[in-house]
Structure formats: C-alpha cells, structure tokens
C-alpha cells in the first residue's frame, strides 16, 4: 500500500524529525489537558432532541426549578423544641441568601407559614409540628430541612460549597449536629471522585502493563531495553487523546473518564504487534531499517484492519443516543488512530535509531502453542460443536440480564452525601416524584378545584402513589379561597418562589410521590397514570416529567441503544471485511468468535447477577471492535502461510506459535487496561471493567481456537468438493 510506503520512507529518511514532532505534540497535549471540564447527570445521558428530556427542560424553564433539592439533617437527643426550631429558621434565612436557592422547608417553617410565628410553649409547638410537618420529623432525634434548588445544574458545585460554608456560620444549639446532602452536594462530590478515579485507574493501568509486558513480552524482545516501548506508545496515545478533549468540547464524565486506562490497554496491541514482527525480521539477519520496513508492510494490513474495525466498534456508540457514550466512543476512536500512527512511525523510528547491529539471537520456539494449535487443527469439528453449545447456553443468559437505571447506584457509595441520602431514604422512604404539567384556559377557582379533584382521583386509584401536592395544597395552608376575587388576593400574597412551583402562566403542576419500584413496574404505573388523566378529560394538553420518569427512559436507551450499537457494529465490520477480502467466508470468519464471546459474556453476567448499565450497554460493540483484532491477525497470518505453500495444519501451527505470542501479549495488556477500571470507586466502572476483561480473555481464546478450527473446516470442505468433482 502507498500509505505503508510513505511510513517506511519517512522512518528511513527522517527518524529524528518524527521523534521530535511526536514529543512536541505530547507536551502540547499535556498543557491542553489542564483545560478539561467536568459534566454529569441527565445532560450527559440524553440528547437535546429527546422528547421526554425536552419536556424535563421545559418544566425547569417554565416553573423555575431544576426538580432538585438539598437537605440538611438536624440531629440531637431531642430536636422537637423551641431552641432547635428557632435555629432552623435562622439557618433558613442564611441559606436563602445563596443565589439559586428557592423555598426552604422544615417543621419550623411549616408552623410559621401557618401561624405567622413560632410558639414558645413546648406542647403547643410539638402539637403543631406533628400536625403540619410530620414528614420533616421522622423521629424526635432527627429533623429535616429541605432546600429547593432553582438554579441550573452547572451552578450546583457553587451552591454545594456555599451550603457547606454557611452551615458553619449559624451557631448551633448544644448537642445538635448538622449535616448536608442532596443532589447538588452529590454532584459536587462526584466531580471530585471522577478526577481521582481517572488518576487511580491510569496508575493501575500503567502498573499492570509493566507487569504483563515483563512476564509475557520478554520472550519476544531480544533487547530488553526495548521491553517497555509498547507502554511508552500507549501512554503517549492516552495523553494526546486527553489533550484533545477541550479542543473537541468533550467533558470528563463518569463515563468518559474510563477512556484513559482503556487506551493504555488498547494502544499496546498495535505497538506489540509491530515490535514482535520487527524482532522476528531482525532474527533473520536483516538490518534495523530493513526489519522496520518489512514489519510495516507485513503487519500493516492487519493493523489497519484491526484499527478500522475497532474504531467502527467505538464509533457505533453514536447510535446509542447517549451523549456520554458517544463522547467516550469518539474519543477512544481518535485515540486508536493516534496509536496506529505512532506504532507505524514513532515506534519504528525509535527502534531503527537505537537498535544498531544485533548479534545472533536464537529464535525462541513456542512449543506449547504449536502443540495446542495442531490439536485445534486436528479436532476442528469438535471445537465448532462445543462453540455452538456455548452460544446456545450463553444467549439464554444474555436475554435475561437485568438493567440498572438508578444513577445513585452508578456512583461511589462511600461518598458522604450518598451515605446521608441512603440514610434519608431509610427514614422517610422514597422521594421519587412524577410531575404532571397541564395546560389550562386560565387559572381560576373552578379550574383549581377540578385539577385538585383529578389529582386526588389519580392518587386514590394508584396504591403506589403515596402522596401528592398542587396549588390547592398550597392555598389550603393560607385558607382556601371561596371565589376568584379571593384567589387573586391570596395569589398576590404568596411568595413567588412558592407560587411558581405550582403555577406558570396558564399551566398547572402537580407532584405525585411514588413508592420505590424497578423500572418495569414504574413503566406500568406511568402508562396507567396517563390513561387515568386521559379518562378524566381535564385540560388541553399535558405531559409527565421528573427524575424518575427520565430514569425509566434511560432503561429504554440501554436496551434500544445496545441493540442499535450491536447491529451497526456487525453490519459495518462485515461490509468492511467483505470489501477488503472480496470473500463472504473471509468476512464471516472474524465475526464467528465474536458472536460466541457476546453470548458467553451475557451468560456470565446473568450467572453473576451483573446488571446492564449505560456503560455496559456498549459492551457488544466494544467486543466486536476489540475482539475482532485477534481474529484478523490470526486469519491474516494463516492466509500468508497458506500462500507460501504450507498445509492447513502447518499454517495453523506457525500462525499460533508466532502471531499467537503477540496477540496473547496484546490481549493480556488490553485486559490489563480494562482491569484497571476495577480500582475505580465508581461501581458502574468496576462492573464494566470486570465484564470487559472477561470479554477480552474469551475473545483471545476464541481467536486461538474458533478461527483456526473454522479455517481448517472450510479448507476440508473445499477439498472434499474438489474430490467429488
């Protein structure tokens, strides 16, 4: 190919210039990496065109709330007393000065809103507290303050810092402990965890690569000073890709932070394949320049196909419809292209400059691999039968793998804000709310009464709806108006932050609190609530929104996204292989072991109880993109040996004993990159890293068994046909 000629000529004529250019780009990337921004939450899960997400954003715009709350825990031996309630009022006044903070609720605020003052008599205070705000006092030693957040999500970090700071400003009663949690504080702590996670995963990946290269690649490299060169290539690749993030406008999220260890593991494959062939040519007595040129042309096609198919696997994540997955796939694809270019330019340039003359080196035969390969070739029918059995059993498990849509389960469970959120749930139960937004001709008493009646009907019809509130709920706290004139007067007196929660122009909002349930149960409830609203026939139009509604649609994204990504990966890779080889059988061969692996890994996930998540939904396309590399390298070398006149069995033996060592190194280092995710504090990353390692190991085994077995099986069929003719 002309491209390989360009690479080899550049390495022969300008090796120093290539090295200098790469070093310059590396240091530039390190500087750019300081400008990387962070993002998380629904904005990273839904595209801007997603219907339900647009409704969610419309609600936050119209009603001036982000449907998020921060919470303050007030703990003590007995918090139902005048001194503690007075403290909550003072704390509320201080917190309300924070930009982006709306209404503040607490048992003390509920009493003042009804009476206009805080009773000093302890019995009167206690009576009103349990009558008006029982929810905010789940037990005498615990009171809850709820802080509604009206700012957009990009302000959450600032708000979280301010809440924590202002909690220290108001003197607390003796024996009272105050703690904060809620969405803004969770997001703030998650951002800090993301940065730490990437650093820990990166360090773990590098350490694993050192160990794996030292154990496996040592048998390939004759000059031990070059043993870690593939790791140098992978680190350069990961840093360069990271430096491109601010240029491309890609933020660091709980999903994209995984690309760093992944690229470290994946990039080594290309470098290891090239360096392995370079060493093989050097052992034949070639000069360093000639060995590099021969290696570029020999492995260039396989590396190119492997790179393109892997890039297809990553780019297929665009079909998921999830921005964070699309960013992860796009960034990883760019990183692989960088690794490919470095492996065929920078690596050979370093090798030809530093190799010099090499003395006689005895070629190390991989006897165990050769014996194994001949066994596979002779028992190809048995290998294929076992493959069919594994695929059948695996697909049963694959179809029954569960789905995790609770975002709080995706993030570190030991974060202080998360521990407090779990404590809150254990005390007061679910705070999942379905928000109904309905258009009306105008807000008058007749409309409000009918709207409240409909909400009451929905709540009474559905046992899983535990509570509800709307504008009528708020009005009843100030004395329900008798007519439109009184309504107008009451609405004028209501604080804007309270009123806007329920009324926006001609729209009314109602909040239904629902019991904890999985996404399938909630999907049934969601559909039933829509049917009941339609049956009641009030309003010109409506929509349902809220965090729990979006979580349900995340499950749809996981299922539909996985199917789209898988089909796109299969189709694009098959068409590419068909175009390159002009042979249906050669296009199918690399896909056979991958199909086996997808089924087997699904079965393993089912047996171990590992659920699908937004990240692991990409596993099939990643398996196709990553695992097919091994199959292509095996098939390419096999076809090369067959063209040289080797028998099918000898071709398999030579392929596995030579190329097999390189792909075992590649597979183990690739697995090491994903295994580094298992040190992440994010459960979503740990599970993904674990199943990815299993996928890679099975892909490696399948490439060394299923591919040779199928190639020999095809050859035997052709031989029988020729004999019959």
PDB file of N, CA and C in Angstrom, residues 413-462:
ATOM      1  N   UNK A 413     -20.476   4.637  46.603  1.00  0.00           N
ATOM      2  CA  UNK A 413     -21.445   4.560  47.687  1.00  0.00           C
ATOM      3  C   UNK A 413     -20.885   5.062  49.017  1.00  0.00           C
ATOM      4  N   UNK A 414     -19.556   5.311  49.065  1.00  0.00           N
ATOM      5  CA  UNK A 414     -18.975   5.794  50.311  1.00  0.00           C
ATOM      6  C   UNK A 414     -18.836   7.309  50.350  1.00  0.00           C
ATOM      7  N   UNK A 415     -19.352   8.023  49.342  1.00  0.00           N
ATOM      8  CA  UNK A 415     -19.345   9.478  49.391  1.00  0.00           C
ATOM      9  C   UNK A 415     -20.222   9.930  50.565  1.00  0.00           C
ATOM     10  N   UNK A 416     -19.777  10.934  51.318  1.00  0.00           N
ATOM     11  CA  UNK A 416     -20.587  11.388  52.469  1.00  0.00           C
ATOM     12  C   UNK A 416     -22.022  11.744  52.082  1.00  0.00           C
ATOM     13  N   UNK A 417     -22.182  12.460  50.966  1.00  0.00           N
ATOM     14  CA  UNK A 417     -23.534  12.870  50.543  1.00  0.00           C
ATOM     15  C   UNK A 417     -24.395  11.662  50.186  1.00  0.00           C
ATOM     16  N   UNK A 418     -23.795  10.643  49.601  1.00  0.00           N
ATOM     17  CA  UNK A 418     -24.549   9.434  49.239  1.00  0.00           C
ATOM     18  C   UNK A 418     -24.957   8.665  50.496  1.00  0.00           C
ATOM     19  N   UNK A 419     -24.051   8.555  51.457  1.00  0.00           N
ATOM     20  CA  UNK A 419     -24.391   7.850  52.706  1.00  0.00           C
ATOM     21  C   UNK A 419     -25.568   8.533  53.403  1.00  0.00           C
ATOM     22  N   UNK A 420     -25.556   9.865  53.373  1.00  0.00           N
ATOM     23  CA  UNK A 420     -26.651  10.603  54.013  1.00  0.00           C
ATOM     24  C   UNK A 420     -27.950  10.458  53.217  1.00  0.00           C
ATOM     25  N   UNK A 421     -27.844  10.403  51.868  1.00  0.00           N
ATOM     26  CA  UNK A 421     -29.045  10.187  51.053  1.00  0.00           C
ATOM     27  C   UNK A 421     -29.658   8.822  51.356  1.00  0.00           C
ATOM     28  N   UNK A 422     -28.809   7.816  51.521  1.00  0.00           N
ATOM     29  CA  UNK A 422     -29.315   6.485  51.870  1.00  0.00           C
ATOM     30  C   UNK A 422     -29.958   6.497  53.254  1.00  0.00           C
ATOM     31  N   UNK A 423     -29.369   7.264  54.158  1.00  0.00           N
ATOM     32  CA  UNK A 423     -29.960   7.401  55.490  1.00  0.00           C
ATOM     33  C   UNK A 423     -31.326   8.073  55.406  1.00  0.00           C
ATOM     34  N   UNK A 424     -31.428   9.101  54.550  1.00  0.00           N
ATOM     35  CA  UNK A 424     -32.693   9.807  54.375  1.00  0.00           C
ATOM     36  C   UNK A 424     -33.771   8.865  53.843  1.00  0.00           C
ATOM     37  N   UNK A 425     -33.400   8.051  52.849  1.00  0.00           N
ATOM     38  CA  UNK A 425     -34.369   7.118  52.271  1.00  0.00           C
ATOM     39  C   UNK A 425     -34.842   6.101  53.303  1.00  0.00           C
ATOM     40  N   UNK A 426     -33.925   5.666  54.158  1.00  0.00           N
ATOM     41  CA  UNK A 426     -34.306   4.681  55.174  1.00  0.00           C
ATOM     42  C   UNK A 426     -35.265   5.278  56.202  1.00  0.00           C
ATOM     43  N   UNK A 427     -35.193   6.603  56.405  1.00  0.00           N
ATOM     44  CA  UNK A 427     -36.040   7.256  57.399  1.00  0.00           C
ATOM     45  C   UNK A 427     -37.395   7.677  56.836  1.00  0.00           C
ATOM     46  N   UNK A 428     -37.382   8.287  55.652  1.00  0.00           N
ATOM     47  CA  UNK A 428     -38.619   8.881  55.128  1.00  0.00           C
ATOM     48  C   UNK A 428     -39.156   8.169  53.891  1.00  0.00           C
ATOM     49  N   UNK A 429     -38.422   7.153  53.422  1.00  0.00           N
ATOM     50  CA  UNK A 429     -38.904   6.426  52.252  1.00  0.00           C
ATOM     51  C   UNK A 429     -38.566   7.128  50.947  1.00  0.00           C
ATOM     52  N   UNK A 430     -39.194   6.674  49.887  1.00  0.00           N
ATOM     53  CA  UNK A 430     -38.910   7.194  48.552  1.00  0.00           C
ATOM     54  C   UNK A 430     -39.320   8.657  48.418  1.00  0.00           C
ATOM     55  N   UNK A 431     -38.481   9.410  47.734  1.00  0.00           N
ATOM     56  CA  UNK A 431     -38.826  10.788  47.388  1.00  0.00           C
ATOM     57  C   UNK A 431     -38.927  10.947  45.868  1.00  0.00           C
ATOM     58  N   UNK A 432     -39.110   9.824  45.174  1.00  0.00           N
ATOM     59  CA  UNK A 432     -39.310   9.882  43.727  1.00  0.00           C
ATOM     60  C   UNK A 432     -40.637  10.560  43.431  1.00  0.00           C
ATOM     61  N   UNK A 433     -40.605  11.542  42.542  1.00  0.00           N
ATOM     62  CA  UNK A 433     -41.829  12.288  42.235  1.00  0.00           C
ATOM     63  C   UNK A 433     -42.080  12.319  40.735  1.00  0.00           C
ATOM     64  N   UNK A 434     -43.317  12.055  40.374  1.00  0.00           N
ATOM     65  CA  UNK A 434     -43.772  12.234  38.997  1.00  0.00           C
ATOM     66  C   UNK A 434     -44.471  13.591  38.942  1.00  0.00           C
ATOM     67  N   UNK A 435     -44.018  14.438  38.042  1.00  0.00           N
ATOM     68  CA  UNK A 435     -44.606  15.777  37.935  1.00  0.00           C
ATOM     69  C   UNK A 435     -45.543  15.822  36.742  1.00  0.00           C
ATOM     70  N   UNK A 436     -46.775  16.228  37.011  1.00  0.00           N
ATOM     71  CA  UNK A 436     -47.778  16.422  35.955  1.00  0.00           C
ATOM     72  C   UNK A 436     -47.849  17.905  35.628  1.00  0.00           C
ATOM     73  N   UNK A 437     -47.641  18.256  34.360  1.00  0.00           N
ATOM     74  CA  UNK A 437     -47.783  19.637  33.900  1.00  0.00           C
ATOM     75  C   UNK A 437     -48.945  19.677  32.921  1.00  0.00           C
ATOM     76  N   UNK A 438     -49.944  20.498  33.228  1.00  0.00           N
ATOM     77  CA  UNK A 438     -51.150  20.531  32.406  1.00  0.00           C
ATOM     78  C   UNK A 438     -51.472  21.954  31.959  1.00  0.00           C
ATOM     79  N   UNK A 439     -51.836  22.086  30.676  1.00  0.00           N
ATOM     80  CA  UNK A 439     -52.256  23.378  30.138  1.00  0.00           C
ATOM     81  C   UNK A 439     -53.726  23.620  30.480  1.00  0.00           C
ATOM     82  N   UNK A 440     -54.066  24.878  30.809  1.00  0.00           N
ATOM     83  CA  UNK A 440     -55.460  25.236  31.096  1.00  0.00           C
ATOM     84  C   UNK A 440     -55.798  26.529  30.360  1.00  0.00           C
ATOM     85  N   UNK A 441     -57.085  26.820  30.270  1.00  0.00           N
ATOM     86  CA  UNK A 441     -57.518  28.074  29.649  1.00  0.00           C
ATOM     87  C   UNK A 441     -57.242  29.273  30.547  1.00  0.00           C
ATOM     88  N   UNK A 442     -57.115  29.027  31.834  1.00  0.00           N
ATOM     89  CA  UNK A 442     -56.853  30.093  32.790  1.00  0.00           C
ATOM     90  C   UNK A 442     -56.893  29.535  34.191  1.00  0.00           C
ATOM     91  N   UNK A 443     -56.199  30.201  35.119  1.00  0.00           N
ATOM     92  CA  UNK A 443     -56.136  29.714  36.496  1.00  0.00           C
ATOM     93  C   UNK A 443     -57.224  30.410  37.313  1.00  0.00           C
ATOM     94  N   UNK A 444     -58.339  29.717  37.544  1.00  0.00           N
ATOM     95  CA  UNK A 444     -59.406  30.244  38.394  1.00  0.00           C
ATOM     96  C   UNK A 444     -59.802  29.156  39.384  1.00  0.00           C
ATOM     97  N   UNK A 445     -60.697  29.482  40.298  1.00  0.00           N
ATOM     98  CA  UNK A 445     -61.056  28.527  41.348  1.00  0.00           C
ATOM     99  C   UNK A 445     -61.685  27.263  40.782  1.00  0.00           C
ATOM    100  N   UNK A 446     -62.492  27.391  39.761  1.00  0.00           N
ATOM    101  CA  UNK A 446     -63.124  26.213  39.162  1.00  0.00           C
ATOM    102  C   UNK A 446     -62.077  25.268  38.589  1.00  0.00           C
ATOM    103  N   UNK A 447     -61.101  25.837  37.871  1.00  0.00           N
ATOM    104  CA  UNK A 447     -60.026  25.014  37.286  1.00  0.00           C
ATOM    105  C   UNK A 447     -59.188  24.370  38.381  1.00  0.00           C
ATOM    106  N   UNK A 448     -58.861  25.138  39.430  1.00  0.00           N
ATOM    107  CA  UNK A 448     -58.044  24.604  40.525  1.00  0.00           C
ATOM    108  C   UNK A 448     -58.761  23.459  41.228  1.00  0.00           C
ATOM    109  N   UNK A 449     -60.043  23.615  41.470  1.00  0.00           N
ATOM    110  CA  UNK A 449     -60.807  22.565  42.161  1.00  0.00           C
ATOM    111  C   UNK A 449     -60.880  21.292  41.304  1.00  0.00           C
ATOM    112  N   UNK A 450     -61.102  21.461  39.996  1.00  0.00           N
ATOM    113  CA  UNK A 450     -61.153  20.291  39.117  1.00  0.00           C
ATOM    114  C   UNK A 450     -59.775  19.621  39.013  1.00  0.00           C
ATOM    115  N   UNK A 451     -58.746  20.441  38.945  1.00  0.00           N
ATOM    116  CA  UNK A 451     -57.378  19.910  38.861  1.00  0.00           C
ATOM    117  C   UNK A 451     -57.040  19.124  40.128  1.00  0.00           C
ATOM    118  N   UNK A 452     -57.424  19.684  41.302  1.00  0.00           N
ATOM    119  CA  UNK A 452     -57.173  19.001  42.566  1.00  0.00           C
ATOM    120  C   UNK A 452     -57.978  17.702  42.645  1.00  0.00           C
ATOM    121  N   UNK A 453     -59.209  17.732  42.142  1.00  0.00           N
ATOM    122  CA  UNK A 453     -60.043  16.522  42.150  1.00  0.00           C
ATOM    123  C   UNK A 453     -59.415  15.433  41.281  1.00  0.00           C
ATOM    124  N   UNK A 454     -58.880  15.829  40.142  1.00  0.00           N
ATOM    125  CA  UNK A 454     -58.232  14.855  39.269  1.00  0.00           C
ATOM    126  C   UNK A 454     -57.000  14.259  39.954  1.00  0.00           C
ATOM    127  N   UNK A 455     -56.196  15.099  40.612  1.00  0.00           N
ATOM    128  CA  UNK A 455     -55.003  14.609  41.318  1.00  0.00           C
ATOM    129  C   UNK A 455     -55.406  13.639  42.427  1.00  0.00           C
ATOM    130  N   UNK A 456     -56.484  13.978  43.128  1.00  0.00           N
ATOM    131  CA  UNK A 456     -56.971  13.110  44.196  1.00  0.00           C
ATOM    132  C   UNK A 456     -57.447  11.779  43.621  1.00  0.00           C
ATOM    133  N   UNK A 457     -58.089  11.834  42.460  1.00  0.00           N
ATOM    134  CA  UNK A 457     -58.561  10.616  41.788  1.00  0.00           C
ATOM    135  C   UNK A 457     -57.381   9.717  41.394  1.00  0.00           C
ATOM    136  N   UNK A 458     -56.328  10.320  40.819  1.00  0.00           N
ATOM    137  CA  UNK A 458     -55.150   9.542  40.413  1.00  0.00           C
ATOM    138  C   UNK A 458     -54.490   8.911  41.633  1.00  0.00           C
ATOM    139  N   UNK A 459     -54.311   9.709  42.709  1.00  0.00           N
ATOM    140  CA  UNK A 459     -53.656   9.196  43.914  1.00  0.00           C
ATOM    141  C   UNK A 459     -54.456   8.075  44.564  1.00  0.00           C
ATOM    142  N   UNK A 460     -55.783   8.212  44.559  1.00  0.00           N
ATOM    143  CA  UNK A 460     -56.633   7.176  45.176  1.00  0.00           C
ATOM    144  C   UNK A 460     -56.714   5.920  44.316  1.00  0.00           C
ATOM    145  N   UNK A 461     -56.500   6.071  43.018  1.00  0.00           N
ATOM    146  CA  UNK A 461     -56.592   4.929  42.094  1.00  0.00           C
ATOM    147  C   UNK A 461     -55.316   4.099  42.074  1.00  0.00           C
ATOM    148  N   UNK A 462     -54.202   4.699  42.467  1.00  0.00           N
ATOM    149  CA  UNK A 462     -52.918   4.014  42.379  1.00  0.00           C
ATOM    150  C   UNK A 462     -52.285   3.864  43.762  1.00  0.00           C
TER     151      UNK A 462
END
